[in-house]
PDB file of C-alpha atoms in Angstrom:
ATOM      1  CA  MET H   5       0.000   0.000   0.000  1.00  0.00           C
ATOM      2  CA  CYS H   6       1.438   3.388  -0.948  1.00  0.00           C
ATOM      3  CA  HIS H   7       2.167   6.219   1.474  1.00  0.00           C
ATOM      4  CA  CYS H   8      -0.484   8.384  -0.209  1.00  0.00           C
ATOM      5  CA  PHE H   9      -3.274   6.013   0.939  1.00  0.00           C
ATOM      6  CA  TYR H  10      -2.244   6.299   4.571  1.00  0.00           C
ATOM      7  CA  LEU H  11      -2.015  10.067   4.226  1.00  0.00           C
ATOM      8  CA  SER H  12      -5.566  10.247   2.851  1.00  0.00           C
ATOM      9  CA  ILE H  13      -6.872   8.113   5.729  1.00  0.00           C
ATOM     10  CA  ARG H  14      -5.230  10.355   8.308  1.00  0.00           C
ATOM     11  CA  THR H  15      -6.620  13.523   6.745  1.00  0.00           C
ATOM     12  CA  ARG H  16     -10.013  11.940   5.797  1.00  0.00           C
ATOM     13  CA  ASP H  17      -9.679  13.566   2.382  1.00  0.00           C
ATOM     14  CA  TYR H  18      -9.884  10.671  -0.058  1.00  0.00           C
ATOM     15  CA  LYS H  19     -11.193  12.381  -3.193  1.00  0.00           C
ATOM     16  CA  SER H  20      -8.947  15.428  -3.287  1.00  0.00           C
ATOM     17  CA  ARG H  21      -5.853  13.272  -2.848  1.00  0.00           C
ATOM     18  CA  ARG H  22      -6.751  10.636  -5.374  1.00  0.00           C
ATOM     19  CA  PHE H  23      -5.043  12.324  -8.328  1.00  0.00           C
ATOM     20  CA  SER H  24      -1.904  13.235  -6.388  1.00  0.00           C
ATOM     21  CA  CYS H  25      -1.734   9.659  -5.115  1.00  0.00           C
ATOM     22  CA  VAL H  26      -1.802   8.219  -8.634  1.00  0.00           C
ATOM     23  CA  ARG H  27       0.760  10.732  -9.828  1.00  0.00           C
ATOM     24  CA  SER H  28       3.095  10.146  -6.868  1.00  0.00           C
ATOM     25  CA  CYS H  29       2.860   6.383  -7.135  1.00  0.00           C
ATOM     26  CA  ARG H  30       3.634   6.450 -10.833  1.00  0.00           C
ATOM     27  CA  LEU H  31       6.660   8.599 -10.136  1.00  0.00           C
ATOM     28  CA  ASP H  32       7.791   6.151  -7.451  1.00  0.00           C
ATOM     29  CA  GLN H  33       7.447   3.250  -9.887  1.00  0.00           C
ATOM     30  CA  THR H  34       9.272   4.926 -12.773  1.00  0.00           C
ATOM     31  CA  ARG H  35      12.011   6.644 -10.821  1.00  0.00           C
ATOM     32  CA  GLY H  36      15.314   4.915 -11.538  1.00  0.00           C
ATOM     33  CA  PRO H  37      18.523   4.932  -9.495  1.00  0.00           C
ATOM     34  CA  LEU H  38      20.102   8.330  -8.916  1.00  0.00           C
ATOM     35  CA  PRO H  39      23.337   9.237 -10.731  1.00  0.00           C
ATOM     36  CA  LYS H  40      26.379   8.140  -8.748  1.00  0.00           C
ATOM     37  CA  GLY H  41      27.433  11.656  -7.714  1.00  0.00           C
ATOM     38  CA  ILE H  42      23.995  12.611  -6.407  1.00  0.00           C
ATOM     39  CA  GLU H  43      23.489   9.227  -4.763  1.00  0.00           C
ATOM     40  CA  ARG H  44      26.823   9.613  -2.979  1.00  0.00           C
ATOM     41  CA  ARG H  45      25.949  13.069  -1.672  1.00  0.00           C
ATOM     42  CA  GLU H  46      22.562  11.963  -0.357  1.00  0.00           C
ATOM     43  CA  ARG H  47      24.030   8.895   1.294  1.00  0.00           C
ATOM     44  CA  GLU H  48      27.039  10.491   2.936  1.00  0.00           C
ATOM     45  CA  GLY H  49      25.425  13.684   4.180  1.00  0.00           C
ATOM     46  CA  ASN H  50      28.813  15.025   5.283  1.00  0.00           C
ATOM     47  CA  THR H  51      31.018  18.012   4.529  1.00  0.00           C
ATOM     48  CA  MET H  52      32.719  16.230   1.615  1.00  0.00           C
ATOM     49  CA  ALA H  53      29.369  16.118  -0.155  1.00  0.00           C
ATOM     50  CA  THR H  54      28.895  19.866   0.226  1.00  0.00           C
ATOM     51  CA  THR H  55      32.438  20.837  -0.786  1.00  0.00           C
ATOM     52  CA  ALA H  56      33.821  21.642  -4.229  1.00  0.00           C
ATOM     53  CA  LEU H  57      37.434  22.077  -5.284  1.00  0.00           C
ATOM     54  CA  LEU H  58      37.805  24.973  -7.729  1.00  0.00           C
ATOM     55  CA  VAL H  59      40.777  24.775 -10.099  1.00  0.00           C
ATOM     56  CA  CYS H  60      40.905  28.276 -11.555  1.00  0.00           C
ATOM     57  CA  ASP H  61      42.666  29.435 -14.731  1.00  0.00           C
ATOM     58  CA  ILE H  62      45.146  26.555 -14.864  1.00  0.00           C
ATOM     59  CA  GLN H  63      45.168  26.896 -18.638  1.00  0.00           C
ATOM     60  CA  ASN H  64      48.079  26.954 -21.059  1.00  0.00           C
ATOM     61  CA  GLY H  65      48.173  30.694 -21.725  1.00  0.00           C
ATOM     62  CA  ILE H  66      48.110  31.630 -18.048  1.00  0.00           C
ATOM     63  CA  VAL H  67      50.465  28.905 -16.792  1.00  0.00           C
ATOM     64  CA  ASP H  68      53.003  30.126 -19.365  1.00  0.00           C
ATOM     65  CA  ARG H  69      52.573  33.740 -18.218  1.00  0.00           C
ATOM     66  CA  VAL H  70      52.999  32.917 -14.514  1.00  0.00           C
ATOM     67  CA  GLN H  71      55.909  30.576 -15.263  1.00  0.00           C
ATOM     68  CA  SER H  72      58.387  30.207 -12.398  1.00  0.00           C
ATOM     69  CA  GLN H  73      61.037  27.809 -11.149  1.00  0.00           C
ATOM     70  CA  ASP H  74      58.329  26.136  -9.071  1.00  0.00           C
ATOM     71  CA  THR H  75      55.854  25.595 -11.932  1.00  0.00           C
ATOM     72  CA  GLU H  76      56.544  21.886 -12.402  1.00  0.00           C
ATOM     73  CA  SER H  77      56.256  21.058  -8.691  1.00  0.00           C
ATOM     74  CA  PHE H  78      53.233  23.382  -8.433  1.00  0.00           C
ATOM     75  CA  LEU H  79      51.404  21.419 -11.130  1.00  0.00           C
ATOM     76  CA  GLN H  80      52.426  18.136  -9.499  1.00  0.00           C
ATOM     77  CA  ARG H  81      51.043  19.230  -6.109  1.00  0.00           C
ATOM     78  CA  LEU H  82      47.866  20.425  -7.758  1.00  0.00           C
ATOM     79  CA  SER H  83      47.430  17.167  -9.665  1.00  0.00           C
ATOM     80  CA  GLU H  84      47.850  15.130  -6.475  1.00  0.00           C
ATOM     81  CA  THR H  85      45.370  17.340  -4.614  1.00  0.00           C
ATOM     82  CA  ILE H  86      42.797  17.032  -7.391  1.00  0.00           C
ATOM     83  CA  GLU H  87      43.115  13.252  -7.343  1.00  0.00           C
ATOM     84  CA  ALA H  88      42.729  13.173  -3.553  1.00  0.00           C
ATOM     85  CA  ALA H  89      39.591  15.296  -3.832  1.00  0.00           C
ATOM     86  CA  ARG H  90      38.103  12.944  -6.423  1.00  0.00           C
ATOM     87  CA  LYS H  91      38.766   9.917  -4.229  1.00  0.00           C
ATOM     88  CA  ALA H  92      37.131  11.677  -1.271  1.00  0.00           C
ATOM     89  CA  GLY H  93      33.973  12.305  -3.287  1.00  0.00           C
ATOM     90  CA  ILE H  94      34.546  16.044  -3.600  1.00  0.00           C
ATOM     91  CA  GLN H  95      33.306  17.651  -6.793  1.00  0.00           C
ATOM     92  CA  VAL H  96      36.173  19.048  -8.887  1.00  0.00           C
ATOM     93  CA  ILE H  97      35.284  22.118 -10.945  1.00  0.00           C
ATOM     94  CA  TYR H  98      37.663  23.696 -13.443  1.00  0.00           C
ATOM     95  CA  VAL H  99      37.263  27.348 -14.368  1.00  0.00           C
ATOM     96  CA  ARG H 100      38.897  28.843 -17.459  1.00  0.00           C
ATOM     97  CA  VAL H 101      38.745  32.246 -19.121  1.00  0.00           C
ATOM     98  CA  ALA H 102      37.873  32.277 -22.826  1.00  0.00           C
ATOM     99  CA  PHE H 103      35.918  34.295 -25.369  1.00  0.00           C
ATOM    100  CA  ARG H 104      33.953  33.775 -28.554  1.00  0.00           C
ATOM    101  CA  PRO H 105      35.736  34.720 -31.809  1.00  0.00           C
ATOM    102  CA  GLY H 106      36.053  38.493 -31.901  1.00  0.00           C
ATOM    103  CA  CYS H 107      35.710  38.685 -28.102  1.00  0.00           C
ATOM    104  CA  PRO H 108      32.196  40.208 -28.059  1.00  0.00           C
ATOM    105  CA  GLU H 109      32.107  39.686 -24.270  1.00  0.00           C
ATOM    106  CA  ALA H 110      35.188  41.883 -23.694  1.00  0.00           C
ATOM    107  CA  SER H 111      34.688  45.622 -23.257  1.00  0.00           C
ATOM    108  CA  LEU H 112      37.255  48.198 -24.335  1.00  0.00           C
ATOM    109  CA  ARG H 113      36.432  50.009 -21.088  1.00  0.00           C
ATOM    110  CA  ASN H 114      37.816  47.038 -19.136  1.00  0.00           C
ATOM    111  CA  ALA H 115      41.562  47.504 -18.755  1.00  0.00           C
ATOM    112  CA  SER H 116      42.109  43.807 -18.055  1.00  0.00           C
ATOM    113  CA  PHE H 117      40.498  42.586 -21.261  1.00  0.00           C
ATOM    114  CA  ALA H 118      40.810  45.508 -23.698  1.00  0.00           C
ATOM    115  CA  ARG H 119      44.177  44.221 -24.953  1.00  0.00           C
ATOM    116  CA  ILE H 120      42.708  40.784 -25.643  1.00  0.00           C
ATOM    117  CA  LYS H 121      39.844  42.335 -27.593  1.00  0.00           C
ATOM    118  CA  ALA H 122      42.239  44.544 -29.552  1.00  0.00           C
ATOM    119  CA  HIS H 123      44.751  41.851 -30.450  1.00  0.00           C
ATOM    120  CA  GLY H 124      42.630  38.710 -30.437  1.00  0.00           C
ATOM    121  CA  GLY H 125      43.481  35.373 -28.854  1.00  0.00           C
ATOM    122  CA  PHE H 126      42.057  33.563 -25.852  1.00  0.00           C
ATOM    123  CA  THR H 127      39.137  32.274 -27.896  1.00  0.00           C
ATOM    124  CA  GLU H 128      37.267  29.202 -26.674  1.00  0.00           C
ATOM    125  CA  SER H 129      39.049  26.887 -29.144  1.00  0.00           C
ATOM    126  CA  ASP H 130      42.508  28.441 -28.820  1.00  0.00           C
ATOM    127  CA  ALA H 131      45.300  26.412 -27.223  1.00  0.00           C
ATOM    128  CA  SER H 132      45.832  29.185 -24.667  1.00  0.00           C
ATOM    129  CA  THR H 133      42.412  28.572 -23.103  1.00  0.00           C
ATOM    130  CA  GLN H 134      42.678  24.798 -22.761  1.00  0.00           C
ATOM    131  CA  ILE H 135      43.251  23.272 -19.313  1.00  0.00           C
ATOM    132  CA  HIS H 136      46.922  22.362 -18.835  1.00  0.00           C
ATOM    133  CA  ALA H 137      47.561  18.699 -19.630  1.00  0.00           C
ATOM    134  CA  ALA H 138      49.221  18.096 -16.253  1.00  0.00           C
ATOM    135  CA  VAL H 139      45.874  18.594 -14.504  1.00  0.00           C
ATOM    136  CA  ALA H 140      43.450  17.665 -17.282  1.00  0.00           C
ATOM    137  CA  PRO H 141      39.771  17.162 -16.351  1.00  0.00           C
ATOM    138  CA  ARG H 142      38.345  13.653 -16.140  1.00  0.00           C
ATOM    139  CA  GLU H 143      34.881  12.200 -16.424  1.00  0.00           C
ATOM    140  CA  GLY H 144      32.728  13.576 -13.632  1.00  0.00           C
ATOM    141  CA  ASP H 145      34.636  16.851 -13.395  1.00  0.00           C
ATOM    142  CA  ILE H 146      32.931  20.080 -14.464  1.00  0.00           C
ATOM    143  CA  VAL H 147      34.438  22.825 -16.640  1.00  0.00           C
ATOM    144  CA  VAL H 148      33.077  26.385 -16.425  1.00  0.00           C
ATOM    145  CA  THR H 149      34.041  29.136 -18.874  1.00  0.00           C
ATOM    146  CA  LYS H 150      34.199  32.688 -17.551  1.00  0.00           C
ATOM    147  CA  ARG H 151      34.520  36.050 -19.303  1.00  0.00           C
ATOM    148  CA  ARG H 152      35.841  38.125 -16.408  1.00  0.00           C
ATOM    149  CA  VAL H 153      38.312  37.726 -13.547  1.00  0.00           C
ATOM    150  CA  SER H 154      35.997  36.196 -10.928  1.00  0.00           C
ATOM    151  CA  ALA H 155      34.885  32.600 -11.399  1.00  0.00           C
ATOM    152  CA  LEU H 156      31.423  33.606 -10.167  1.00  0.00           C
ATOM    153  CA  TYR H 157      30.757  36.718 -12.256  1.00  0.00           C
ATOM    154  CA  GLY H 158      28.610  36.163 -15.349  1.00  0.00           C
ATOM    155  CA  THR H 159      28.975  32.361 -15.280  1.00  0.00           C
ATOM    156  CA  ASP H 160      26.690  29.469 -14.388  1.00  0.00           C
ATOM    157  CA  LEU H 161      29.027  28.388 -11.574  1.00  0.00           C
ATOM    158  CA  ASP H 162      26.736  29.593  -8.790  1.00  0.00           C
ATOM    159  CA  LEU H 163      23.793  27.749 -10.376  1.00  0.00           C
ATOM    160  CA  ILE H 164      25.849  24.548 -10.546  1.00  0.00           C
ATOM    161  CA  LEU H 165      27.044  24.891  -6.949  1.00  0.00           C
ATOM    162  CA  ARG H 166      23.564  25.480  -5.543  1.00  0.00           C
ATOM    163  CA  SER H 167      22.082  22.674  -7.642  1.00  0.00           C
ATOM    164  CA  LEU H 168      24.679  20.288  -6.189  1.00  0.00           C
ATOM    165  CA  GLY H 169      24.151  21.540  -2.641  1.00  0.00           C
ATOM    166  CA  ILE H 170      27.686  22.911  -2.396  1.00  0.00           C
ATOM    167  CA  GLU H 171      28.364  25.186   0.578  1.00  0.00           C
ATOM    168  CA  THR H 172      32.169  25.224   0.809  1.00  0.00           C
ATOM    169  CA  LEU H 173      34.567  26.290  -1.943  1.00  0.00           C
ATOM    170  CA  VAL H 174      38.182  25.170  -1.771  1.00  0.00           C
ATOM    171  CA  ILE H 175      40.060  27.433  -4.162  1.00  0.00           C
ATOM    172  CA  SER H 176      43.300  27.035  -6.099  1.00  0.00           C
ATOM    173  CA  GLY H 177      44.476  28.951  -9.136  1.00  0.00           C
ATOM    174  CA  LEU H 178      46.493  31.451 -11.110  1.00  0.00           C
ATOM    175  CA  SER H 179      46.817  34.187 -10.211  1.00  0.00           C
ATOM    176  CA  THR H 180      46.461  34.893  -6.518  1.00  0.00           C
ATOM    177  CA  SER H 181      45.741  38.590  -7.033  1.00  0.00           C
ATOM    178  CA  GLY H 182      43.427  37.810  -9.952  1.00  0.00           C
ATOM    179  CA  VAL H 183      40.925  34.970 -10.078  1.00  0.00           C
ATOM    180  CA  VAL H 184      41.634  33.727  -6.545  1.00  0.00           C
ATOM    181  CA  MET H 185      41.109  37.056  -4.788  1.00  0.00           C
ATOM    182  CA  SER H 186      38.163  38.060  -6.992  1.00  0.00           C
ATOM    183  CA  THR H 187      36.404  34.738  -6.437  1.00  0.00           C
ATOM    184  CA  VAL H 188      36.993  34.896  -2.685  1.00  0.00           C
ATOM    185  CA  ARG H 189      35.569  38.411  -2.419  1.00  0.00           C
ATOM    186  CA  GLN H 190      32.479  37.569  -4.469  1.00  0.00           C
ATOM    187  CA  GLY H 191      32.053  34.140  -2.877  1.00  0.00           C
ATOM    188  CA  ALA H 192      32.087  35.707   0.584  1.00  0.00           C
ATOM    189  CA  ASP H 193      29.318  38.106  -0.423  1.00  0.00           C
ATOM    190  CA  MET H 194      27.327  35.092  -1.677  1.00  0.00           C
ATOM    191  CA  ASP H 195      27.718  33.385   1.723  1.00  0.00           C
ATOM    192  CA  TYR H 196      29.918  30.470   0.659  1.00  0.00           C
ATOM    193  CA  LYS H 197      32.381  29.016   3.150  1.00  0.00           C
ATOM    194  CA  LEU H 198      35.827  29.598   1.678  1.00  0.00           C
ATOM    195  CA  VAL H 199      39.132  27.761   1.932  1.00  0.00           C
ATOM    196  CA  VAL H 200      42.183  28.815  -0.091  1.00  0.00           C
ATOM    197  CA  LEU H 201      45.083  26.426  -0.682  1.00  0.00           C
ATOM    198  CA  GLU H 202      48.011  28.827  -0.409  1.00  0.00           C
ATOM    199  CA  ASP H 203      50.649  26.645  -2.068  1.00  0.00           C
ATOM    200  CA  LEU H 204      48.285  25.945  -4.978  1.00  0.00           C
ATOM    201  CA  CYS H 205      48.045  29.642  -5.825  1.00  0.00           C
ATOM    202  CA  GLN H 206      50.760  31.653  -7.552  1.00  0.00           C
ATOM    203  CA  ASP H 207      51.268  35.107  -9.020  1.00  0.00           C
ATOM    204  CA  THR H 208      53.690  36.790 -11.392  1.00  0.00           C
ATOM    205  CA  GLU H 209      55.577  38.146  -8.373  1.00  0.00           C
ATOM    206  CA  GLN H 210      55.949  36.642  -4.907  1.00  0.00           C
ATOM    207  CA  GLU H 211      55.255  40.043  -3.331  1.00  0.00           C
ATOM    208  CA  MET H 212      51.881  40.214  -5.078  1.00  0.00           C
ATOM    209  CA  HIS H 213      51.032  36.692  -3.910  1.00  0.00           C
ATOM    210  CA  ASP H 214      51.924  37.518  -0.304  1.00  0.00           C
ATOM    211  CA  ALA H 215      49.989  40.791  -0.302  1.00  0.00           C
ATOM    212  CA  ALA H 216      46.921  39.142  -1.837  1.00  0.00           C
ATOM    213  CA  MET H 217      46.990  36.359   0.741  1.00  0.00           C
ATOM    214  CA  LYS H 218      46.879  38.898   3.567  1.00  0.00           C
ATOM    215  CA  VAL H 219      43.655  40.287   2.132  1.00  0.00           C
ATOM    216  CA  ILE H 220      42.228  36.853   1.294  1.00  0.00           C
ATOM    217  CA  GLY H 221      42.845  35.690   4.860  1.00  0.00           C
ATOM    218  CA  LYS H 222      40.240  38.150   6.111  1.00  0.00           C
ATOM    219  CA  GLN H 223      37.443  36.298   4.295  1.00  0.00           C
ATOM    220  CA  ALA H 224      38.754  32.770   3.799  1.00  0.00           C
ATOM    221  CA  GLN H 225      40.618  30.099   5.712  1.00  0.00           C
ATOM    222  CA  VAL H 226      44.113  29.883   4.232  1.00  0.00           C
ATOM    223  CA  VAL H 227      45.761  26.453   4.490  1.00  0.00           C
ATOM    224  CA  GLY H 228      48.401  24.323   2.797  1.00  0.00           C
ATOM    225  CA  SER H 229      47.352  21.604   0.370  1.00  0.00           C
ATOM    226  CA  ALA H 230      49.077  18.804   2.314  1.00  0.00           C
ATOM    227  CA  GLY H 231      47.188  19.654   5.498  1.00  0.00           C
ATOM    228  CA  TRP H 232      43.886  19.907   3.655  1.00  0.00           C
ATOM    229  CA  VAL H 233      44.372  16.549   1.927  1.00  0.00           C
ATOM    230  CA  ALA H 234      45.368  14.904   5.220  1.00  0.00           C
ATOM    231  CA  GLN H 235      41.980  15.663   6.794  1.00  0.00           C
ATOM    232  CA  LEU H 236      39.918  14.303   3.889  1.00  0.00           C
TER     233      LEU H 236
END
């Protein structure tokens, strides 16, 4: 006997609930198993299920621009952290910056993107906008394309996060003073819990990285990747 029948008995409202009963029962009979990711989140009900790892702007054109002596080990640490997150059931979301041909999304009034609009490049199919091979996305990962500095501005990232029940954002990326800081500031205003993996963020200059981290630390928990992975 379905749950709708018992509900109608308790409320003594048989006729008005007849249609909803039939509809609900049919849904119960036709509803298949949930996708693995959703099923895992509903079953676990823990902080892993409500956490997402954001991998921001780790794309060829930006990795080359922020190139340093530590780049190879940086990418290795990031790759290991991404894999640990996957194994822990944490959703991995890549964010890249790219534009349509002709960059119609870029305004000449925007100092950051006016040069791209004027000279071209960074189109969606260009090699510069593809995720670096060392940390390439896998099945189950999500890739979001942005048109501005923040991962949350003008993208569907917030919609994805809320649809998945994500409450905590763990952020890594290039550069610290760019996408990382912008995403932290906007994410804080949107009431997300924020964690920044300090050694998985870099900038063109160490001084800029350090200064940005001082500001970021006012709105996010700043930790090392090894410590974060250890508590998964």
